């Protein structure tokens, strides 16, 4: 074993590590002070405070070196605290302090300032140098809703610049000037608000002083408690450290030891938490009487609900009631919701947004692999050579993963392929961008696979050993009409061929897909094609490869795992199979139905047909987010009892008969499962606001009122129950989750699984099945009269219907929805940037402000859906994926004109 010496004591070294990491691991972590070093940044060597003396032999001549970026070598003698080293460090800090305001007692980071700590560590008691020129005159930048700066306190350590570069990949911060005039600038020497800052806060967390900070003063030490939990927004599953005092949340930071996010978050995770105590939070149960909501007690509302439920069940049967659960709720709460409807009501009428938007992923991957979840982890980006991103804009919708994909794409040796109608941020850095027409994913992927086969790039060894159906698949694939597919997709065949060859020839290739794949009439078939691509090229079953869906909400994966779908119970077990039914019956102590229940669109139709009498909706704003808004509203109005369990008075809650005030993720404990199958602990940070209850406890209370004995809601108790019925949760226990969770399947001894399908697929052999491209029914029926294609997208600043983010300062950064329109289309319709555009489809019309851009191609429009005053889903269609009934949000036939209605004035007055 190779060794080096720290203060004459031998220690083993690890190849490639620096002197500093070696010293910190083998000796004392505080032995060598630093200022420019940070856990999530590359070694830099700007401050030299970490200097040590190094000799090549005992008592030999020494050389002073910066330990943070100098590699350790065998036989080195490293001296950390010699008089000369201590004198050097002290002199460096003295020089820094000559140009630093010594207002420590009133500084927000007093007691938590790295400069203050290092100054004490090196023994500063006075500064020997006389007063000279300085930068203390610099003014604060308070222009931004979150970010602040006081660059009079900057020590030019470059940590903020490097965080903006290495962590976020945004390059907003840089160093201008030279020598004494060197200083940090934002953008083109702008304010935070005017720059391209994405408000991730990485620079604030990296800054060793308070030169860059945030309005929450997140580096202050005034907090008395810190709680580790998981973000409530997208499916990345970022870990958060939440600082509190006296039950009040002060600030959020990102832990460096989090495997998911390594000290990074987006602006939603770090800053958009003030919705939790917003004045508009629902704070009491309510019953609508004579069209007016009246606040009532919990006992009264429970009696009201259970009386109604019992009446409907006895009079109209169990299938007259249905539930919609929430991907914002914990695994345990979703499990309880589906258990309530199956075991207590005795119906399979349970659904949620996990199936609505991601069912094509689950179904497509289950058909091909046997399991409908991500095969690998985001960490595998370290071992891949090529990424394929299709139907996803991760820098906006999954920002921390998006930043990692962007960092990958910016490196010249890597290959990145983006298949998307829009020129997304990732597409700007991509090696290949296939800008297809919305609705032609199947066409382009068939072309890619055709070229892989045609060029002889199929991994026949993998195909022969681990798949079936290949022969029939190839026969149909090779008969496709390339000319036709090139024409309908709008992508030149040579571009498709080049991307196909790049993917197939990469030693390791990973794919990532999002709602731009699933929310199509051929969504399931597209997912199967993505899986086919991986099998054709052998990119499955090891690090750096695989098929990885990007989940849109924090617990989409978990709610599906827990059985929130009408055809599969907890653990994806088929509710129609008698042996499964018997297993559920015995476990739940109830008689469960054998037939498949209603999916959400079927619930609405049943309500319109008079068959659905009661609907319980938890945490889903179906009026704003489901397609064909007018139909949804009619369905709710036709339902005798609509119960909405929410944080705020959403558009859906307005149509409720009963409202139950639930709890946010900050007010309860449980688990979320991120897009990597990682089950992580959500830990309660503060008490629920007065009058509200954790959602799981509400469900338990109603179960007991209905006569079904269900123990009180606790995360450990619920996981014990779930582990007995969900096979891949067998070894998951609350106490085993720790800080970084476990990736399912988890064996009974607690061993988790990083990579799926290493030796064989869940279904045995991977399955090839060819599907040809078909035009969307929407375009076939309405394309001539409505010649433009509208698709939808998310923005970084907001989340889904915006119920939470619109009640934070994020609303100051993005204040309204907008329509992306190509300059040619704008000119043809006499539309100028900022004009309101009337979007009209066969279902209705809405007015949206125009943003003229070449990020979309002529004939293609794209809009966001975060604000209820627009209600974009008024114009979306009832067309669904042919296999899984996922709505086709991404293809809407529309026509456009400059708005002339009164709605335009309402928006202008906003």
XYZ file of C-alpha atoms in Angstrom, residues 152-720:
569
model
C -17.818 45.290 -0.472
C -17.503 41.974 1.397
C -16.162 40.037 -1.580
C -12.741 38.411 -1.127
C -12.327 37.358 -4.793
C -12.234 33.663 -3.973
C -14.108 32.843 -7.217
C -16.408 30.399 -5.437
C -19.574 32.097 -6.713
C -18.217 32.213 -10.264
C -17.278 28.544 -10.132
C -20.652 27.547 -8.620
C -22.460 29.354 -11.434
C -20.202 27.528 -13.914
C -19.566 24.080 -12.430
C -22.844 23.492 -10.572
C -25.537 25.321 -12.548
C -23.736 25.845 -15.875
C -25.265 29.304 -16.295
C -22.095 31.481 -16.547
C -23.881 34.567 -15.227
C -21.160 35.468 -12.734
C -17.640 36.280 -13.820
C -14.576 38.215 -12.734
C -13.890 41.511 -14.503
C -10.821 43.729 -14.257
C -7.305 42.842 -13.197
C -5.209 43.240 -10.099
C -6.730 45.631 -7.579
C -9.630 46.308 -9.960
C -10.665 42.634 -10.196
C -14.307 42.310 -9.189
C -17.358 40.072 -9.580
C -19.959 41.055 -12.174
C -23.359 39.626 -13.088
C -24.027 39.202 -16.776
C -22.871 42.310 -18.609
C -22.256 44.145 -15.326
C -25.975 44.125 -14.524
C -28.111 43.637 -11.454
C -29.238 40.178 -10.436
C -32.735 40.954 -11.751
C -31.556 42.186 -15.141
C -29.051 39.374 -15.645
C -29.774 35.833 -16.850
C -29.582 34.532 -13.277
C -31.888 31.528 -12.742
C -32.015 32.090 -8.963
C -30.705 28.645 -8.038
C -28.788 30.092 -5.090
C -25.652 28.026 -5.718
C -23.531 31.180 -5.564
C -25.108 32.255 -2.285
C -24.441 28.893 -0.663
C -20.888 28.865 -2.030
C -19.929 32.364 -0.863
C -17.718 32.195 2.274
C -18.857 35.656 3.428
C -22.110 37.530 2.826
C -20.929 39.121 -0.416
C -23.644 37.121 -2.172
C -26.630 36.034 -0.148
C -30.414 35.827 -0.289
C -33.360 37.545 1.306
C -33.784 34.703 3.787
C -30.207 35.137 5.043
C -29.768 31.388 4.722
C -26.208 31.450 6.107
C -27.264 33.160 9.313
C -26.926 31.170 12.559
C -30.114 32.492 14.163
C -31.923 29.183 13.493
C -32.151 26.842 16.467
C -33.000 23.672 14.530
C -32.302 22.146 11.129
C -34.394 19.352 9.596
C -33.435 17.213 6.603
C -36.305 16.533 4.211
C -37.116 16.194 0.493
C -38.354 18.838 -1.938
C -42.045 18.938 -2.861
C -41.666 20.042 -6.456
C -40.336 17.925 -9.358
C -39.302 14.266 -9.400
C -35.554 14.874 -8.967
C -36.004 14.462 -5.214
C -33.540 17.044 -3.928
C -32.612 16.869 -0.248
C -33.138 20.068 1.738
C -31.873 21.296 5.108
C -34.587 23.509 6.570
C -33.671 25.973 9.301
C -36.337 26.836 11.864
C -36.787 28.782 15.062
C -39.886 28.609 17.256
C -41.825 26.775 14.564
C -41.034 29.306 11.840
C -39.109 28.374 8.710
C -36.243 30.781 8.189
C -34.319 29.435 5.208
C -33.474 26.385 3.117
C -30.050 25.145 2.031
C -28.921 22.051 0.165
C -26.790 19.436 1.975
C -23.508 18.612 0.253
C -23.728 14.948 1.225
C -27.037 14.420 -0.613
C -26.539 11.797 -3.318
C -29.311 13.295 -5.430
C -28.361 16.973 -5.505
C -24.906 17.375 -3.879
C -25.516 20.837 -2.406
C -27.594 22.136 -5.321
C -31.265 23.044 -5.781
C -33.336 25.172 -8.132
C -35.098 28.360 -7.074
C -38.292 26.450 -6.226
C -36.610 24.064 -3.822
C -34.401 26.680 -2.173
C -36.636 29.743 -2.100
C -40.278 28.977 -2.997
C -41.428 27.744 0.408
C -43.407 30.716 1.735
C -46.660 29.256 0.448
C -46.688 27.103 3.592
C -47.928 29.955 5.813
C -49.592 32.054 3.135
C -52.734 33.892 4.294
C -54.782 32.008 1.683
C -54.091 28.580 3.214
C -57.275 26.662 3.944
C -57.638 26.511 7.738
C -60.931 24.708 8.394
C -63.155 22.039 6.866
C -66.009 23.542 4.856
C -69.368 22.353 3.561
C -71.151 24.211 0.756
C -74.709 25.079 1.686
C -76.913 27.085 -0.678
C -73.899 27.799 -2.818
C -71.805 29.215 0.039
C -68.954 27.497 1.897
C -69.447 27.306 5.662
C -66.650 26.439 8.072
C -67.458 23.406 10.214
C -65.723 21.189 12.750
C -63.804 18.077 11.796
C -66.388 15.905 13.540
C -69.201 17.481 11.531
C -67.438 17.143 8.204
C -66.450 13.527 8.935
C -70.063 12.674 9.808
C -71.302 14.418 6.677
C -68.859 12.565 4.403
C -69.331 9.121 5.909
C -73.118 9.413 5.870
C -72.993 10.320 2.183
C -70.499 7.563 1.376
C -72.587 4.919 3.135
C -75.743 6.100 1.400
C -74.184 6.077 -2.073
C -72.596 2.672 -1.526
C -75.828 1.095 -0.336
C -78.061 2.837 -2.894
C -75.965 2.953 -6.061
C -73.168 0.483 -5.337
C -69.422 0.914 -4.708
C -68.677 1.918 -8.313
C -70.751 5.064 -7.870
C -67.794 6.576 -5.994
C -64.239 7.384 -7.096
C -61.040 8.918 -5.831
C -58.233 10.953 -7.354
C -55.057 10.833 -5.293
C -52.063 13.154 -5.415
C -48.442 12.851 -6.495
C -47.710 15.689 -4.093
C -48.637 13.423 -1.191
C -46.386 10.832 0.404
C -46.207 7.173 -0.531
C -48.006 6.319 2.657
C -50.871 8.719 1.952
C -51.269 7.476 -1.606
C -51.264 3.899 -0.324
C -53.995 4.768 2.172
C -56.110 6.514 -0.463
C -56.114 3.512 -2.787
C -56.646 1.195 0.185
C -59.663 3.236 1.271
C -61.384 2.905 -2.080
C -60.476 -0.738 -2.594
C -60.889 -2.135 0.914
C -63.522 0.198 2.400
C -65.611 1.381 -0.549
C -64.779 -1.829 -2.488
C -64.179 -0.232 -5.886
C -61.134 0.091 -8.126
C -62.193 3.626 -9.096
C -58.898 5.191 -7.994
C -56.593 7.203 -10.216
C -54.117 10.059 -10.132
C -51.817 12.234 -12.182
C -49.112 9.541 -12.091
C -51.258 7.474 -14.425
C -52.678 10.472 -16.276
C -49.326 11.785 -17.460
C -46.888 8.898 -17.008
C -48.969 5.794 -17.730
C -47.414 5.360 -21.201
C -44.003 5.106 -19.524
C -45.197 2.476 -17.054
C -47.136 0.494 -19.644
C -44.529 0.763 -22.411
C -41.614 -0.243 -20.210
C -43.643 -2.997 -18.533
C -44.436 -4.483 -21.940
C -40.802 -4.287 -23.060
C -38.802 -4.868 -19.855
C -41.380 -6.002 -17.297
C -40.856 -2.978 -15.021
C -42.077 0.560 -15.688
C -39.428 2.566 -13.855
C -36.017 4.122 -14.474
C -33.350 1.516 -15.097
C -30.447 3.603 -13.808
C -29.476 6.585 -11.665
C -28.608 10.158 -12.627
C -25.165 9.555 -11.144
C -24.515 7.269 -14.129
C -23.935 10.394 -16.215
C -20.365 10.104 -14.924
C -19.991 6.873 -16.923
C -21.900 7.572 -20.126
C -20.675 8.865 -23.473
C -23.980 9.815 -25.066
C -27.313 11.149 -23.848
C -30.590 11.033 -25.758
C -33.150 13.497 -24.386
C -36.564 13.221 -26.019
C -39.713 15.131 -25.179
C -38.226 16.816 -22.129
C -36.897 20.239 -21.176
C -35.021 19.261 -18.018
C -33.333 22.608 -17.336
C -36.821 24.048 -16.699
C -38.862 21.062 -15.532
C -36.204 19.030 -13.644
C -33.613 21.749 -12.989
C -30.970 19.972 -10.903
C -30.881 16.976 -13.240
C -31.136 19.444 -16.115
C -28.016 21.239 -14.903
C -26.132 17.929 -14.888
C -27.330 17.100 -18.406
C -26.333 20.578 -19.531
C -22.877 20.191 -18.007
C -22.570 16.899 -19.879
C -23.714 18.429 -23.175
C -21.263 21.325 -22.929
C -18.233 19.034 -22.806
C -16.803 18.603 -26.286
C -15.994 14.898 -25.972
C -19.587 13.975 -25.148
C -22.418 13.288 -27.581
C -25.871 14.703 -26.860
C -29.016 14.136 -28.917
C -32.165 16.187 -28.304
C -35.449 15.265 -29.973
C -37.904 18.079 -29.344
C -40.075 20.481 -31.389
C -38.589 23.414 -29.482
C -35.008 24.553 -29.376
C -34.765 24.074 -25.639
C -31.790 25.227 -23.610
C -30.303 21.741 -23.821
C -30.875 21.673 -27.584
C -28.650 24.744 -27.948
C -25.712 22.702 -26.686
C -26.667 19.410 -28.341
C -24.540 17.621 -30.894
C -27.747 16.674 -32.702
C -31.099 18.442 -32.409
C -33.956 16.760 -34.255
C -36.658 19.453 -34.302
C -39.617 17.280 -35.234
C -43.245 18.277 -35.709
C -45.313 17.581 -32.559
C -46.950 14.172 -32.794
C -44.237 12.467 -34.868
C -42.049 10.886 -32.188
C -42.861 7.404 -33.507
C -41.880 8.411 -37.035
C -38.470 9.782 -36.009
C -37.611 6.885 -33.711
C -38.540 4.362 -36.394
C -36.176 6.226 -38.725
C -33.407 6.080 -36.108
C -33.838 2.349 -35.594
C -33.981 1.792 -39.367
C -30.569 3.436 -39.765
C -29.085 1.527 -36.836
C -30.114 -1.740 -38.493
C -29.194 -0.546 -41.987
C -25.697 0.501 -40.844
C -25.073 -2.851 -39.145
C -24.873 -1.335 -35.651
C -27.203 -3.744 -33.825
C -25.647 -5.515 -30.826
C -26.612 -8.973 -32.049
C -25.022 -10.694 -29.066
C -27.280 -8.812 -26.638
C -30.317 -9.188 -28.881
C -29.742 -12.940 -29.252
C -29.201 -13.602 -25.544
C -31.690 -11.287 -23.903
C -34.584 -10.458 -26.235
C -37.435 -11.952 -28.225
C -39.546 -10.811 -31.169
C -36.572 -9.348 -33.040
C -37.141 -11.105 -36.353
C -40.724 -9.927 -36.802
C -39.765 -6.489 -35.551
C -36.995 -6.093 -38.131
C -39.185 -7.309 -40.981
C -41.642 -4.498 -40.350
C -39.020 -1.887 -39.463
C -37.121 -2.313 -42.719
C -40.306 -1.808 -44.722
C -41.004 1.729 -43.432
C -41.320 4.560 -45.949
C -38.408 6.878 -45.131
C -39.605 9.491 -47.621
C -42.987 9.726 -45.929
C -41.605 9.805 -42.392
C -39.088 12.474 -43.333
C -41.900 14.567 -44.787
C -44.337 14.237 -41.881
C -41.715 14.770 -39.163
C -39.988 17.685 -40.843
C -36.563 16.278 -39.900
C -34.070 15.648 -42.741
C -33.155 11.987 -42.954
C -29.424 12.681 -42.820
C -29.852 14.395 -39.446
C -31.751 11.374 -38.152
C -29.133 9.021 -39.556
C -26.274 10.954 -37.937
C -28.030 10.921 -34.540
C -28.780 7.203 -34.853
C -25.164 6.366 -35.635
C -23.950 8.549 -32.747
C -26.238 6.779 -30.284
C -25.437 3.282 -31.549
C -21.662 3.717 -31.687
C -21.248 5.328 -28.257
C -19.658 2.904 -25.764
C -22.415 3.839 -23.286
C -25.617 5.703 -24.096
C -28.406 6.824 -21.732
C -31.869 8.029 -22.698
C -34.090 10.448 -20.799
C -37.687 11.198 -21.707
C -40.496 13.321 -20.359
C -44.075 14.371 -20.977
C -43.252 15.312 -24.561
C -43.161 11.556 -25.104
C -46.040 10.349 -22.965
C -48.664 13.032 -23.616
C -49.351 11.884 -27.172
C -51.844 9.523 -28.779
C -48.891 7.182 -29.463
C -47.134 7.786 -26.147
C -46.952 4.145 -25.087
C -45.551 3.116 -28.461
C -42.899 5.840 -28.240
C -41.762 4.599 -24.833
C -41.530 1.091 -26.261
C -39.383 2.450 -29.101
C -37.023 4.152 -26.656
C -36.693 0.810 -24.877
C -36.181 -0.878 -28.268
C -33.323 1.519 -29.030
C -31.609 0.515 -25.791
C -32.039 -3.193 -26.546
C -30.909 -2.880 -30.175
C -27.626 -1.350 -29.024
C -27.143 -3.276 -25.773
C -27.508 -0.117 -23.693
C -29.212 -1.745 -20.731
C -28.152 -3.460 -17.508
C -24.948 -1.623 -16.525
C -23.752 1.800 -15.404
C -23.956 4.682 -17.846
C -26.810 3.308 -19.968
C -30.528 2.603 -19.703
C -33.959 4.174 -20.125
C -34.721 6.900 -17.611
C -38.069 8.712 -17.485
C -37.948 12.186 -15.945
C -40.812 12.490 -13.459
C -42.744 15.760 -13.424
C -43.967 15.795 -9.823
C -42.205 14.933 -6.614
C -43.939 11.603 -6.033
C -45.266 10.501 -9.412
C -43.195 7.333 -9.163
C -44.335 6.627 -5.626
C -48.036 7.143 -6.155
C -47.970 4.658 -9.037
C -45.917 2.229 -6.927
C -48.584 2.455 -4.230
C -51.415 1.431 -6.548
C -53.007 4.736 -7.516
C -54.396 3.397 -10.786
C -57.595 1.505 -11.537
C -55.996 -1.580 -13.095
C -53.148 -2.267 -10.664
C -53.067 -2.309 -6.902
C -50.141 -1.606 -4.580
C -46.978 -3.026 -6.114
C -48.356 -3.016 -9.695
C -50.295 -6.228 -9.078
C -53.080 -6.891 -11.596
C -56.445 -6.430 -9.864
C -58.205 -8.724 -12.359
C -56.179 -11.836 -11.546
C -57.993 -14.095 -9.044
C -54.827 -15.079 -7.162
C -53.879 -11.401 -6.736
C -57.403 -10.559 -5.692
C -57.278 -13.278 -3.074
C -53.971 -11.965 -1.762
C -55.397 -8.447 -1.409
C -58.592 -9.771 0.185
C -56.672 -11.672 2.840
C -54.277 -8.803 3.525
C -56.942 -6.098 3.737
C -59.618 -8.248 5.345
C -62.153 -7.180 2.743
C -63.674 -8.327 -0.559
C -62.057 -6.347 -3.365
C -63.554 -6.194 -6.878
C -61.979 -8.099 -9.771
C -62.857 -5.623 -12.519
C -60.834 -2.572 -13.569
C -62.119 0.753 -12.262
C -62.535 4.149 -13.874
C -59.628 6.171 -15.150
C -60.038 9.927 -14.609
C -61.535 10.632 -18.073
C -63.937 7.753 -17.482
C -64.859 9.209 -14.079
C -65.844 12.471 -15.752
C -67.851 10.685 -18.407
C -69.556 8.525 -15.761
C -70.495 11.684 -13.885
C -72.005 13.176 -17.040
C -73.878 9.897 -17.594
C -75.287 10.017 -14.058
C -73.346 6.977 -12.869
C -70.811 8.679 -10.585
C -72.276 10.123 -7.417
C -69.214 10.980 -5.304
C -65.667 12.060 -6.122
C -62.878 12.649 -3.584
C -59.953 14.644 -5.007
C -56.722 15.107 -3.064
C -54.144 17.656 -4.180
C -55.073 17.780 -7.871
C -56.460 20.853 -9.603
C -58.242 18.937 -12.358
C -60.139 21.993 -13.573
C -56.918 23.803 -14.433
C -54.666 20.890 -15.393
C -56.860 18.268 -17.067
C -57.756 18.583 -20.751
C -61.019 20.046 -22.018
C -61.723 22.248 -18.998
C -65.370 22.889 -19.844
C -66.118 19.164 -19.856
C -64.336 18.726 -16.506
C -66.435 21.492 -14.984
C -69.654 19.971 -16.310
C -68.629 16.615 -14.804
C -67.972 18.133 -11.386
C -71.276 19.974 -11.472
C -73.036 16.716 -12.359
C -71.537 14.843 -9.373
C -73.658 14.822 -6.214
C -70.718 14.989 -3.799
C -67.330 16.458 -4.683
C -64.756 16.454 -1.887
C -61.560 18.433 -2.458
C -58.640 18.087 -0.058
C -56.222 20.946 -0.678
C -53.910 23.646 0.615
C -55.652 26.503 -1.212
C -58.951 27.388 -2.844
C -57.962 26.060 -6.264
C -60.091 26.216 -9.400
C -61.271 22.678 -8.617
C -62.005 23.499 -4.972
C -64.445 26.171 -6.130
C -66.651 23.398 -7.531
C -66.468 21.254 -4.385
C -69.300 20.422 -2.007
C -66.856 19.687 0.815
C -63.362 21.068 1.368
C -60.789 19.421 3.640
C -57.674 21.443 4.542
C -54.607 19.251 4.111
C -50.959 19.707 5.066
C -47.957 20.656 2.987
C -44.801 18.539 2.765
C -43.279 20.704 5.494
C -45.988 19.692 7.956
C -45.897 15.897 7.821
C -43.634 12.863 7.621
C -43.543 10.016 5.157
C -41.609 9.122 2.017
C -41.324 10.310 -1.570
C -39.933 8.152 -4.376
C -37.957 10.094 -6.955
C -37.418 9.318 -10.628
C -34.512 6.994 -9.804
C -36.754 4.721 -7.677
C -35.109 6.282 -4.613
C -37.395 6.141 -1.570
C -36.428 9.041 0.703
C -37.603 10.218 4.104
C -39.821 13.292 4.270
C -39.494 14.632 7.787
C -41.942 17.009 9.418
C -40.426 20.461 9.857
C -43.260 22.480 11.437
C -46.721 21.730 12.791
C -49.679 21.864 10.393
C -51.299 25.266 10.368
C -54.166 25.467 12.885
C -57.310 23.883 11.520
C -55.584 21.617 8.995
C -54.462 17.995 9.256
C -51.906 15.764 7.516
C -53.604 14.151 4.531
C -52.809 10.636 5.709
C -54.462 11.251 9.051
C -57.608 12.568 7.337
C -57.872 9.360 5.301
C -57.292 7.216 8.407
C -59.970 9.144 10.309
C -62.536 8.562 7.557
C -61.580 4.879 7.232
C -62.269 4.397 10.931
C -65.515 6.375 10.728
C -66.572 4.018 7.927
C -66.003 1.076 10.256
C -62.632 -0.086 8.923
C -59.981 -0.313 11.676
C -56.869 1.524 10.460
C -54.091 2.479 12.920
C -53.078 6.109 13.380
C -50.919 7.520 10.611
C -47.177 7.188 11.260
C -44.517 6.791 8.581
C -42.830 3.837 10.251
C -46.097 2.039 10.853
C -47.283 2.602 7.298
C -43.977 1.402 5.802
C -44.238 -1.768 7.867
